[in-house]
C-alpha atoms as a printed R data frame, in Angstrom:
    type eleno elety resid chain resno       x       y       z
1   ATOM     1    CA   UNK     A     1  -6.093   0.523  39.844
2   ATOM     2    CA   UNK     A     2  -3.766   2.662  41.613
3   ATOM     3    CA   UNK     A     3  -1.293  -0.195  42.605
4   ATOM     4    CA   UNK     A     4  -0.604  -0.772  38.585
5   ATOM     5    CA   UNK     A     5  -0.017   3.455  37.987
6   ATOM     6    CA   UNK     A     6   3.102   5.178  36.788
7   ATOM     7    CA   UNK     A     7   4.535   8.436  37.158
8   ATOM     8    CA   UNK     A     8   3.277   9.258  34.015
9   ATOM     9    CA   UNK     A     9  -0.376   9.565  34.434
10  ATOM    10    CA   UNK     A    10  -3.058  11.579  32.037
11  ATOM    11    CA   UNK     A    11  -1.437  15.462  33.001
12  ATOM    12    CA   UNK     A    12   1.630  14.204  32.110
13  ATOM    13    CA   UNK     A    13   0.664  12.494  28.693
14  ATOM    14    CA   UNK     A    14  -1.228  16.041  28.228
15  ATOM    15    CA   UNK     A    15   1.863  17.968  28.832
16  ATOM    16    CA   UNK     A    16   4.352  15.587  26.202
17  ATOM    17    CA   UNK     A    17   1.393  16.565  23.972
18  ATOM    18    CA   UNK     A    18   1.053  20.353  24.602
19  ATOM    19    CA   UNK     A    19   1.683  22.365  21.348
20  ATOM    20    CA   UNK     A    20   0.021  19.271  18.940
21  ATOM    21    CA   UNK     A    21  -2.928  19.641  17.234
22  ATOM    22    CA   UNK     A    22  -5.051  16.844  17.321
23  ATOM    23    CA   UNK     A    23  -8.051  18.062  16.508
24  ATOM    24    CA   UNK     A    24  -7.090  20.542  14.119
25  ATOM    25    CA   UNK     A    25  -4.964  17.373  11.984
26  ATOM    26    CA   UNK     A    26  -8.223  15.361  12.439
27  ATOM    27    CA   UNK     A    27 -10.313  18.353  10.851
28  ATOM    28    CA   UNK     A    28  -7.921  18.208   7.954
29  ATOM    29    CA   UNK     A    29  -6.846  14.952   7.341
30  ATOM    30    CA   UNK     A    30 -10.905  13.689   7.809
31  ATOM    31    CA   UNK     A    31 -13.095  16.690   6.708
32  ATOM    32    CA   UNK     A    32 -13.456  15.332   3.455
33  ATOM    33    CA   UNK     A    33 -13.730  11.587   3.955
34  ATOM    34    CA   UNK     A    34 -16.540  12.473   6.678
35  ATOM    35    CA   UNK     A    35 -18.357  14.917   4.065
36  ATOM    36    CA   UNK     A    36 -18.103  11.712   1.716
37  ATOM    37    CA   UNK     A    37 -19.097   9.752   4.035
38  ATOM    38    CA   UNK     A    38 -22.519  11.083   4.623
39  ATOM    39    CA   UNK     A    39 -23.710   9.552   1.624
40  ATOM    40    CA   UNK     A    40 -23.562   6.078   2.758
41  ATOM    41    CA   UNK     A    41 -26.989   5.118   3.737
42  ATOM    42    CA   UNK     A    42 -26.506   4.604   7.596
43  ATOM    43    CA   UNK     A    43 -29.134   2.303   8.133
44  ATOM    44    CA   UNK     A    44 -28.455  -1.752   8.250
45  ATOM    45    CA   UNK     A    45 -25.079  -1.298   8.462
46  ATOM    46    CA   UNK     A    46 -23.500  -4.181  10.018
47  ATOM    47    CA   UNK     A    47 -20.612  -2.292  11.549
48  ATOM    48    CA   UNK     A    48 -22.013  -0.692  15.350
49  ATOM    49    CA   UNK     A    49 -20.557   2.510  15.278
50  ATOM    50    CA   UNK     A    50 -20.432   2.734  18.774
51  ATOM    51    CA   UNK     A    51 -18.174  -0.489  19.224
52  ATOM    52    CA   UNK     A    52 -15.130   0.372  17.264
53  ATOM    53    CA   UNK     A    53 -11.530  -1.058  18.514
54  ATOM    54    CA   UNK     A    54  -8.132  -0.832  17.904
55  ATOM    55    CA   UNK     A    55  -5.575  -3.194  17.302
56  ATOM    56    CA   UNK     A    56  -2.650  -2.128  19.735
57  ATOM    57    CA   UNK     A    57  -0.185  -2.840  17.224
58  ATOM    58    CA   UNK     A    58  -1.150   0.336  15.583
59  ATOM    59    CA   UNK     A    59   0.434   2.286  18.867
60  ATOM    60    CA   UNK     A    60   2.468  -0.434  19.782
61  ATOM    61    CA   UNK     A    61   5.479   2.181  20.514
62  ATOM    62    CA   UNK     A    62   3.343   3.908  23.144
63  ATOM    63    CA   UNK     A    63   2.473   0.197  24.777
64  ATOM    64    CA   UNK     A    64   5.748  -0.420  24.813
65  ATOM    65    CA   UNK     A    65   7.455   3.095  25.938
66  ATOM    66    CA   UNK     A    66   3.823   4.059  28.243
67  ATOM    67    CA   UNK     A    67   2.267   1.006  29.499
68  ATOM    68    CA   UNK     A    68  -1.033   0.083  29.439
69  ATOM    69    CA   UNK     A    69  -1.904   2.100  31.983
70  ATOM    70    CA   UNK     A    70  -1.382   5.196  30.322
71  ATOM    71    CA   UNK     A    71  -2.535   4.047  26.871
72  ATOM    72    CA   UNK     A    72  -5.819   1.870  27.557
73  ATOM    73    CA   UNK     A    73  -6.988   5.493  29.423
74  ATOM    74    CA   UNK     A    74  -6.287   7.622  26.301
75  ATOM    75    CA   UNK     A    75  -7.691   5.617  23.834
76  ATOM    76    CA   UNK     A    76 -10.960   5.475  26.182
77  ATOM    77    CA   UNK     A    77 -11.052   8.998  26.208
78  ATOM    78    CA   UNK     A    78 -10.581   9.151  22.048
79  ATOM    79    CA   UNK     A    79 -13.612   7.168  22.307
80  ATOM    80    CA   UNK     A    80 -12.516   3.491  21.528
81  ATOM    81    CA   UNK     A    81 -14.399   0.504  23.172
82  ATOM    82    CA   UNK     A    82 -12.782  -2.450  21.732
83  ATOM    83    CA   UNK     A    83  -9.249  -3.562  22.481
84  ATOM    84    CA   UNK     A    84  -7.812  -6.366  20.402
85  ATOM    85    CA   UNK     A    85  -4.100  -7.146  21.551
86  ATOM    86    CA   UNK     A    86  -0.867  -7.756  20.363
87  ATOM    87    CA   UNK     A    87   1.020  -9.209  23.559
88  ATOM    88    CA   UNK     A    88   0.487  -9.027  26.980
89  ATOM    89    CA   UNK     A    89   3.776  -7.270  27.996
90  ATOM    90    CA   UNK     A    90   5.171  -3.539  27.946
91  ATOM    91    CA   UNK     A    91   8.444  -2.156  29.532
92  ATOM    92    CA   UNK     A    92   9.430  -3.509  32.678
93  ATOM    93    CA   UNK     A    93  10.927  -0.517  33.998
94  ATOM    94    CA   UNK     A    94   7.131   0.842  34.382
95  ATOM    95    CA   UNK     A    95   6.429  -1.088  37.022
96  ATOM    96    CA   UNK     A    96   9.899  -2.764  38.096
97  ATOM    97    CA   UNK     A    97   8.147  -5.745  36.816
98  ATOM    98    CA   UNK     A    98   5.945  -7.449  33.753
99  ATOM    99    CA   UNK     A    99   2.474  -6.357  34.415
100 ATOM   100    CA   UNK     A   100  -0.104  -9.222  34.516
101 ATOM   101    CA   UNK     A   101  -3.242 -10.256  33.156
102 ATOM   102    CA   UNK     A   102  -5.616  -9.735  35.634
103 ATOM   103    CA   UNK     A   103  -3.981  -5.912  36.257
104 ATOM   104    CA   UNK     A   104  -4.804  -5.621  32.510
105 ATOM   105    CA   UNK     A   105  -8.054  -6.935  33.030
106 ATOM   106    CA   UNK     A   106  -8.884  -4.070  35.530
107 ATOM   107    CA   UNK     A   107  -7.487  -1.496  33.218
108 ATOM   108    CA   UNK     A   108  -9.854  -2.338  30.976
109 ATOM   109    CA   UNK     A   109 -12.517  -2.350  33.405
110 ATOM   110    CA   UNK     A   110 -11.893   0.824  35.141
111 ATOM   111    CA   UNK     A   111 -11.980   2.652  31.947
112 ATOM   112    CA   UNK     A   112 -14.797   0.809  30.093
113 ATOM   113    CA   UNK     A   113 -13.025  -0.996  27.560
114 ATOM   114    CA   UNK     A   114 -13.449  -4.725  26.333
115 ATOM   115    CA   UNK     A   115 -11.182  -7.521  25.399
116 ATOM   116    CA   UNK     A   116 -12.279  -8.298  21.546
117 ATOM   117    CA   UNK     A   117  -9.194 -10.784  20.162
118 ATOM   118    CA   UNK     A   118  -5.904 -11.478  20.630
119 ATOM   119    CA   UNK     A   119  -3.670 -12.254  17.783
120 ATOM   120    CA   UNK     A   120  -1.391 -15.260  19.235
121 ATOM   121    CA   UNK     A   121   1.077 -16.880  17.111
122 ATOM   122    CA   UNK     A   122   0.393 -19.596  15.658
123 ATOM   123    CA   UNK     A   123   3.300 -21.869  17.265
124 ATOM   124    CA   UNK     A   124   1.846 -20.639  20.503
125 ATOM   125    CA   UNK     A   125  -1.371 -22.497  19.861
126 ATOM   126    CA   UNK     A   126   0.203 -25.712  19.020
127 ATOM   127    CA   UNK     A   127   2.788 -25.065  22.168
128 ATOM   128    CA   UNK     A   128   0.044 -23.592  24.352
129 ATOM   129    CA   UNK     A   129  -3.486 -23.770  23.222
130 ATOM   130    CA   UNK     A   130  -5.029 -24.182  27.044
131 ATOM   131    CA   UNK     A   131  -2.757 -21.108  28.009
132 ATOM   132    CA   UNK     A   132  -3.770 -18.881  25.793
133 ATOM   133    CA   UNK     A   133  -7.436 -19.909  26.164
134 ATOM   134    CA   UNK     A   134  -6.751 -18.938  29.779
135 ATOM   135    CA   UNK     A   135  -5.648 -15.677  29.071
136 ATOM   136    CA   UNK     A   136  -8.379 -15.031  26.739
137 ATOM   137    CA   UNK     A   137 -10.565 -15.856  29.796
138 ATOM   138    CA   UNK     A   138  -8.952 -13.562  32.158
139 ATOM   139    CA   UNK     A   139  -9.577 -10.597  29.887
140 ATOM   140    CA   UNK     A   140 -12.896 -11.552  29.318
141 ATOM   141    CA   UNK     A   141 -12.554 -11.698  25.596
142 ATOM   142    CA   UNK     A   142 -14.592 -13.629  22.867
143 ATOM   143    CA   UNK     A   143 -12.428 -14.103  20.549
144 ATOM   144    CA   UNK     A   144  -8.321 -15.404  20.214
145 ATOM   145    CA   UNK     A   145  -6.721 -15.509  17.188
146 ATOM   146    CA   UNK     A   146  -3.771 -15.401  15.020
147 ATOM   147    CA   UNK     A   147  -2.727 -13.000  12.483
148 ATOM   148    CA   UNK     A   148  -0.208 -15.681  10.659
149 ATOM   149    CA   UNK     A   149  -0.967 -17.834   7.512
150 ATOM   150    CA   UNK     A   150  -2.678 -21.263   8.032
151 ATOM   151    CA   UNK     A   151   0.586 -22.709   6.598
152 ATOM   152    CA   UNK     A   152   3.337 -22.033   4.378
153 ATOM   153    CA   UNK     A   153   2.576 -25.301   2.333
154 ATOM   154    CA   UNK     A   154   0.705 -23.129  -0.454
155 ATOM   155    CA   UNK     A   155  -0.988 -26.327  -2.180
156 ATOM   156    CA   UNK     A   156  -4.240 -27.843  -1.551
157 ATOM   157    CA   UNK     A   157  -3.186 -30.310   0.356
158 ATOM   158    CA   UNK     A   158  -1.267 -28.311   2.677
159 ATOM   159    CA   UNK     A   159  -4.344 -25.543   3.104
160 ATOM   160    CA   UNK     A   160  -6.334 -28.671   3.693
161 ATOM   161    CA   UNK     A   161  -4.247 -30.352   6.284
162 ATOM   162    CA   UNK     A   162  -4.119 -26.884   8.247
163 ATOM   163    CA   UNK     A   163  -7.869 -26.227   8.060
164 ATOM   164    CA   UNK     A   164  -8.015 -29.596  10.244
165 ATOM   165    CA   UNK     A   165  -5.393 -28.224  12.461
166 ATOM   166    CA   UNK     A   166  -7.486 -25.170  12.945
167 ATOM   167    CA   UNK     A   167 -10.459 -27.365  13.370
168 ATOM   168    CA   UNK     A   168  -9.160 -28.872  16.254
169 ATOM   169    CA   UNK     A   169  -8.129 -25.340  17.677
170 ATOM   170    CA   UNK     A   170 -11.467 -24.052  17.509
171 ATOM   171    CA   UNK     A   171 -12.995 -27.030  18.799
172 ATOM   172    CA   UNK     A   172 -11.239 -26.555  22.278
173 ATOM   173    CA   UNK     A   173 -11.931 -22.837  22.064
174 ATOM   174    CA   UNK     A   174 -15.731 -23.142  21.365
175 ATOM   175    CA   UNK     A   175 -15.748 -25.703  24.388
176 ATOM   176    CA   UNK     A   176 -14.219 -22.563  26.562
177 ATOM   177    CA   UNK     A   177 -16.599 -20.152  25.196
178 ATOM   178    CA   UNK     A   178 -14.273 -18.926  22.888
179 ATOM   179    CA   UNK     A   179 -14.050 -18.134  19.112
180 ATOM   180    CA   UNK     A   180 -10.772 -19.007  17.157
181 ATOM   181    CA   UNK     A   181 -10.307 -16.783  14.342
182 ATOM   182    CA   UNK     A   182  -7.618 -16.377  11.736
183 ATOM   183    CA   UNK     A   183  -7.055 -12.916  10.504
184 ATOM   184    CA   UNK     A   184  -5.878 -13.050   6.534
185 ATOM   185    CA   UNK     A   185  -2.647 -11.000   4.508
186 ATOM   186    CA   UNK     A   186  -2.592 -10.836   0.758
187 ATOM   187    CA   UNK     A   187  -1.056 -14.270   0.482
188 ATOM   188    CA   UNK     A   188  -3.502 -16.488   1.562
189 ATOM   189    CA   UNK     A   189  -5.778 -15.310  -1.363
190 ATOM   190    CA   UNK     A   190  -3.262 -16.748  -4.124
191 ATOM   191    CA   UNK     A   191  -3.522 -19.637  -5.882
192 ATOM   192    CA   UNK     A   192  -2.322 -23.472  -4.738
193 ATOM   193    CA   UNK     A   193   1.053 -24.249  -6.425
194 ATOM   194    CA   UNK     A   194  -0.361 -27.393  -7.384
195 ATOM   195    CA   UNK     A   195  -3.870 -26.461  -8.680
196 ATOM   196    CA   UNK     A   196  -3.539 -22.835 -10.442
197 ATOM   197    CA   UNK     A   197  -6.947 -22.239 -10.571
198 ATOM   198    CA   UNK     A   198  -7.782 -22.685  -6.901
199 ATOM   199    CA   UNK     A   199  -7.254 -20.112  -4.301
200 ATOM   200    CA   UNK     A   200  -6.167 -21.084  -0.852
201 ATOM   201    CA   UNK     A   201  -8.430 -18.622   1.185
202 ATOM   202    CA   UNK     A   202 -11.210 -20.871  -0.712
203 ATOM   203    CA   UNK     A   203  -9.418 -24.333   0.335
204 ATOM   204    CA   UNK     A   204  -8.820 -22.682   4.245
205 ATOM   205    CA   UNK     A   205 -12.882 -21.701   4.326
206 ATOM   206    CA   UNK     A   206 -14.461 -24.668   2.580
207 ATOM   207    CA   UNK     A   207 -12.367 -27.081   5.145
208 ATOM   208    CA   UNK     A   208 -12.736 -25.328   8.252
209 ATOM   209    CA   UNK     A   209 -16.051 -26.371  10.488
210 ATOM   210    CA   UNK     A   210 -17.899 -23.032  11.038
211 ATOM   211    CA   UNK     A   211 -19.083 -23.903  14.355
212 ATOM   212    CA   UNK     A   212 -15.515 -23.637  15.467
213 ATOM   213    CA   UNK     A   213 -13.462 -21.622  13.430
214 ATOM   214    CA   UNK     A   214 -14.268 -17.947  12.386
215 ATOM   215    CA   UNK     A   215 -12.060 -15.281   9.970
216 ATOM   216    CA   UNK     A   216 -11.616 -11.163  10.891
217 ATOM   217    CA   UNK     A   217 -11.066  -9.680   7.303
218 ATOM   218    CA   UNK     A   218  -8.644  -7.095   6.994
219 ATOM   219    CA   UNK     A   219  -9.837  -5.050   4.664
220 ATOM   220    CA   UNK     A   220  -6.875  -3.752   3.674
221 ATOM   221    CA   UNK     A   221  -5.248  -7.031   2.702
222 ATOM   222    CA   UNK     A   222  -7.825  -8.310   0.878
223 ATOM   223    CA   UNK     A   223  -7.951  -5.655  -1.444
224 ATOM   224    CA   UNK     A   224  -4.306  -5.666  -1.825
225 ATOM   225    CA   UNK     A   225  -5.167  -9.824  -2.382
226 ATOM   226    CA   UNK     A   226  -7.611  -8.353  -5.102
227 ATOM   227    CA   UNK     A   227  -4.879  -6.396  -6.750
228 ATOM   228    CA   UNK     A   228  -2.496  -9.016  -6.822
229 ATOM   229    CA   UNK     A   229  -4.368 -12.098  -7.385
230 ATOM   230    CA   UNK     A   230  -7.596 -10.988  -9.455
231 ATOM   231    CA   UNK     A   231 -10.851 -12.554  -9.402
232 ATOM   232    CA   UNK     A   232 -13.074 -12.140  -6.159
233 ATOM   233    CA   UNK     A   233 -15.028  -9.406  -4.194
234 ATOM   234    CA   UNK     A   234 -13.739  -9.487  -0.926
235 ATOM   235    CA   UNK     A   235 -17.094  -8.132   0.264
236 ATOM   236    CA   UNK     A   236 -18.563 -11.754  -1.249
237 ATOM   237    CA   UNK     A   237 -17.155 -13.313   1.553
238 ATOM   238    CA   UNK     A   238 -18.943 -11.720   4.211
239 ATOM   239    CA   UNK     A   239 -22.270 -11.559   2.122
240 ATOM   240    CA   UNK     A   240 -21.754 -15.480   1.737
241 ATOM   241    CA   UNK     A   241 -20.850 -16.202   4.973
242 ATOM   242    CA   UNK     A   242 -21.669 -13.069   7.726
243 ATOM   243    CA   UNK     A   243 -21.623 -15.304  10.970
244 ATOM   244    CA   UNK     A   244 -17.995 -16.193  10.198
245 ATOM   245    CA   UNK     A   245 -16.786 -13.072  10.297
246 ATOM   246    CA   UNK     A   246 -17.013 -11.679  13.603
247 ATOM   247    CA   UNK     A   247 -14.028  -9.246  13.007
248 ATOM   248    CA   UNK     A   248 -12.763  -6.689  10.505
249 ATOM   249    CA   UNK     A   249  -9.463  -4.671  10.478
250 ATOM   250    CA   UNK     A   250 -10.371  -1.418   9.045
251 ATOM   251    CA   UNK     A   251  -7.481  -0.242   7.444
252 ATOM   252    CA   UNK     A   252  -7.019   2.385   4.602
253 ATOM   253    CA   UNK     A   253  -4.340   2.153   1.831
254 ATOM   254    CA   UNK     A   254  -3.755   4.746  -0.987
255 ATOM   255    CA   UNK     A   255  -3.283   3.483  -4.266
256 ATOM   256    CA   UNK     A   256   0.314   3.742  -5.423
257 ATOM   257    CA   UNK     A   257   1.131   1.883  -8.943
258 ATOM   258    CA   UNK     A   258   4.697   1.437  -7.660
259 ATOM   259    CA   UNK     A   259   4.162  -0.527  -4.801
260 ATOM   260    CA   UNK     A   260   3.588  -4.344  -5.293
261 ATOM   261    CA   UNK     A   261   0.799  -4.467  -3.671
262 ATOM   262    CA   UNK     A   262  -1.009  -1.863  -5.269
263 ATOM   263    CA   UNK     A   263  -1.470   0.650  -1.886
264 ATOM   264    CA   UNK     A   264   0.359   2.149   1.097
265 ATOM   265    CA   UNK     A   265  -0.829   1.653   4.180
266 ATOM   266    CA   UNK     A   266  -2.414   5.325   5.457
267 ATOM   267    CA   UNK     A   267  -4.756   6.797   8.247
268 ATOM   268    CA   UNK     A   268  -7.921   5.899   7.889
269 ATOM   269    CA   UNK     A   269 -10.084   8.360   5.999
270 ATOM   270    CA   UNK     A   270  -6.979   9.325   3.894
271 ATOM   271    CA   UNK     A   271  -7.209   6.494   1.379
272 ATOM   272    CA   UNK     A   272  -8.690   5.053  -1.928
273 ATOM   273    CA   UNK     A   273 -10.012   1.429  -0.233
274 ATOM   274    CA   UNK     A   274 -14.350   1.717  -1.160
275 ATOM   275    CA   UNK     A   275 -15.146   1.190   2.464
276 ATOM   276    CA   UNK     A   276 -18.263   3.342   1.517
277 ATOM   277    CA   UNK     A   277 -18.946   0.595  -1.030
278 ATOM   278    CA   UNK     A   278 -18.201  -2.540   1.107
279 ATOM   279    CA   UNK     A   279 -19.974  -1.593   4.102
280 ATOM   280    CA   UNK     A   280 -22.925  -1.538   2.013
281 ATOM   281    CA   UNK     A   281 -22.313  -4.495  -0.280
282 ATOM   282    CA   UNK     A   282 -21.515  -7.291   2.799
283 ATOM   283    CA   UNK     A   283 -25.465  -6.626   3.837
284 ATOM   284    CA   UNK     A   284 -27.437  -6.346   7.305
285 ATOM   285    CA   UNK     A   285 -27.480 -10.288   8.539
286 ATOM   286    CA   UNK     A   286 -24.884 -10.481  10.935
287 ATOM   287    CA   UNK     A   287 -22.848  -7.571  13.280
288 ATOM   288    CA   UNK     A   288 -19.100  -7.367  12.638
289 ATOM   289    CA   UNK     A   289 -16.626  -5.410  15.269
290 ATOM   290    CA   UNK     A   290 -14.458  -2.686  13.449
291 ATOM   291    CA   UNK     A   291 -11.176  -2.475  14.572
292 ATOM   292    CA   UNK     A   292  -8.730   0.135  13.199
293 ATOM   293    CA   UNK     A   293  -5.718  -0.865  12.591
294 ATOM   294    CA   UNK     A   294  -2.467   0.964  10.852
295 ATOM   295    CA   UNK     A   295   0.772  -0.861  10.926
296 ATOM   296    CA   UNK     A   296   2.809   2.250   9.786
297 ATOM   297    CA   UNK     A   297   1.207   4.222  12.445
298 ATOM   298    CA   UNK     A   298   4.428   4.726  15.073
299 ATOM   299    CA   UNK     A   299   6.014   6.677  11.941
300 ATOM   300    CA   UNK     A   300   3.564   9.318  12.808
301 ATOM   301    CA   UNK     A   301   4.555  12.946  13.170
302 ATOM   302    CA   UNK     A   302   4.999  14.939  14.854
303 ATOM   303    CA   UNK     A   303   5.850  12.359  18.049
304 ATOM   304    CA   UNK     A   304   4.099  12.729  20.266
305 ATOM   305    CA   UNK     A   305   1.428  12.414  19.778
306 ATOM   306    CA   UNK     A   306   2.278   9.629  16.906
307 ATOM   307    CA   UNK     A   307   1.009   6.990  16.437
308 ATOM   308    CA   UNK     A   308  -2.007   8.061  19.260
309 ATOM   309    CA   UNK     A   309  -2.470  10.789  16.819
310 ATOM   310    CA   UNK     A   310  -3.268   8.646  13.813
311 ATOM   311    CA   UNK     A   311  -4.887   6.419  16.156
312 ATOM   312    CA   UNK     A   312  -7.567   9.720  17.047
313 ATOM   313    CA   UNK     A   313  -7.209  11.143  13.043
314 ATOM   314    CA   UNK     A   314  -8.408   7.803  12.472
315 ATOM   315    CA   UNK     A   315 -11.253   7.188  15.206
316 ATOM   316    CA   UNK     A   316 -12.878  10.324  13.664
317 ATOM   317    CA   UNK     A   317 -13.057   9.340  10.146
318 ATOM   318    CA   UNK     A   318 -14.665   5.863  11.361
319 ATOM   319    CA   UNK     A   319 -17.149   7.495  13.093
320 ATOM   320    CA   UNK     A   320 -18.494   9.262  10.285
321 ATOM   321    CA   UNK     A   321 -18.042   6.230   8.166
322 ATOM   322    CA   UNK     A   322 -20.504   4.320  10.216
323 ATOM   323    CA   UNK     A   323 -22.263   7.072  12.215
């Protein structure tokens, strides 16, 4: 992969990094959500600890400022096997030129990562379904998704009339190989403007064909869904349903009475979510990839390392989680 290098290689990365310390913020920021940790019963857990991704989001700054090939080598060496992506693009100036898919494709290769999901927009499927089924293909991943609502028709009818959109999605994906999933906020757990007592997420599952069309729970979000819109367990789901759920965004949130949503988004490890609970509670039947993902991660300091700080803070405490 030489032809796709920059400059700025791994001494170099070490060196904008020299005077950090990692290890000693993981020790701190995780000792006591590992310690905790070590309660959970690790056997039948559905979560391989020795798959866990990342959802490049999280670091998107260093994507954008680094390149992949700088950034799909560090977060190998952290000790993450799962990629999901955000885009396909970084900084042209790395290269003198967009990098492509198949150079991303040997990235991941060369450093013994996998292609888990994509989150696409959702325009982009009605636009460009075939296209992005190709790039899925070229990075040999199983899964493409999108991390936008179904709709923004919250009624019954409108969750209903999207659920055959996605239906039709998945149905080309699945004849690719593929698995179409949609990847959930707060919002699509509220109730239909036009029926009060029925929630959309319900409408959206109940409608979609589960031979083509799969969810990734964020974690996160449904609890925050939870707070604001009482009533369900998101671990219920998952126990209902486990081969629909291929996916989970593991991401932490401290409870905060003052924000809306009931939690800010944190490192992993460093919040109040009961992962220790729901990781026992959605049962052994079916395997789901954990991703990490922290959307306030690039706020990170000190910079560097940032957000590839949180991202290695955060890689520790899911290791104990599930290890």
């Amino acid at each position: 992969m030489s032809h796709i290098r920059k400059s700025f290689d791994r001494r170099d990365f070490l060196r904008a990094t020299a005077g950090t310390t990692v290890a000693l913020a993981a020790a701190s920021v995780t000792g006591a959500a590992a310690t905790s940790a070590a309660a959970v019963s690790k056997k039948n857990l559905s979560i391989p600890k020795d798959r866990i991704g990342i959802q490049l989001y999280s670091i998107r700054d260093k994507v954008s400022a680094l390149g992949f090939g700088v950034v799909l080598p560090e977060l190998a060496r952290i000790g993450y096997k799962e990629i999901e992506f955000a885009g396909y693009t970084q900084n042209t100036s790395i290269l003198g030129r967009q990098i492509t898919l198949p150079e991303i494709r040997t990235l991941l290769d060369d450093n013994g990562l996998r292609a888990v999901g994509s989150h696409v927009g959702i325009g982009n499927f009605r636009s460009n379904l075939q296209g992005e089924l190709d790039a899925a293909q070229i990075l040999g991943m199983p899964h493409v998704g999108t991390a936008n609502a179904p709709t923004n028709v919250n009624t019954v009818a409108g969750y209903r009339a999207a659920a055959d959109e996605f239906n039709v999605w998945g149905a080309a994906a699945t004849a690719r190989g593929l698995k179409l999933y949609q990847h959930n906020h707060a919002g699509e757990f509220a109730f239909a403007t036009d029926q009060p007592s029925v929630r959309l997420y319900d409408v959206f599952l109940k409608n979609t064909d589960p031979r083509h069309v799969y969810l990734e729970l964020d974690i996160y979000w449904a609890y925050v869904g939870q707070y604001r819109y009482p009533g369900f367990d998101p671990a219920a789901y998952v126990r209902n349903q486990p081969y629909r759920y291929p996916l989970f965004h593991m991401k932490d949130g401290d409870a905060n009475s003052a924000n809306a949503n009931g939690f800010d988004i944190v490192e992993f490890g460093a919040g109040d979510l009961p992962y220790e609970k729901f990781v026992r509670d959605i049962g052994p039947r079916a395997s789901h990839v954990g991703i990490w993902e922290q959307d306030t991660a690039p706020n990170t300091q000190p910079n560097p390392p940032g957000s590839l700080g949180a991202a290695e803070r955060s890689f520790t405490a899911l290791k104990g989680l599930l290890g």
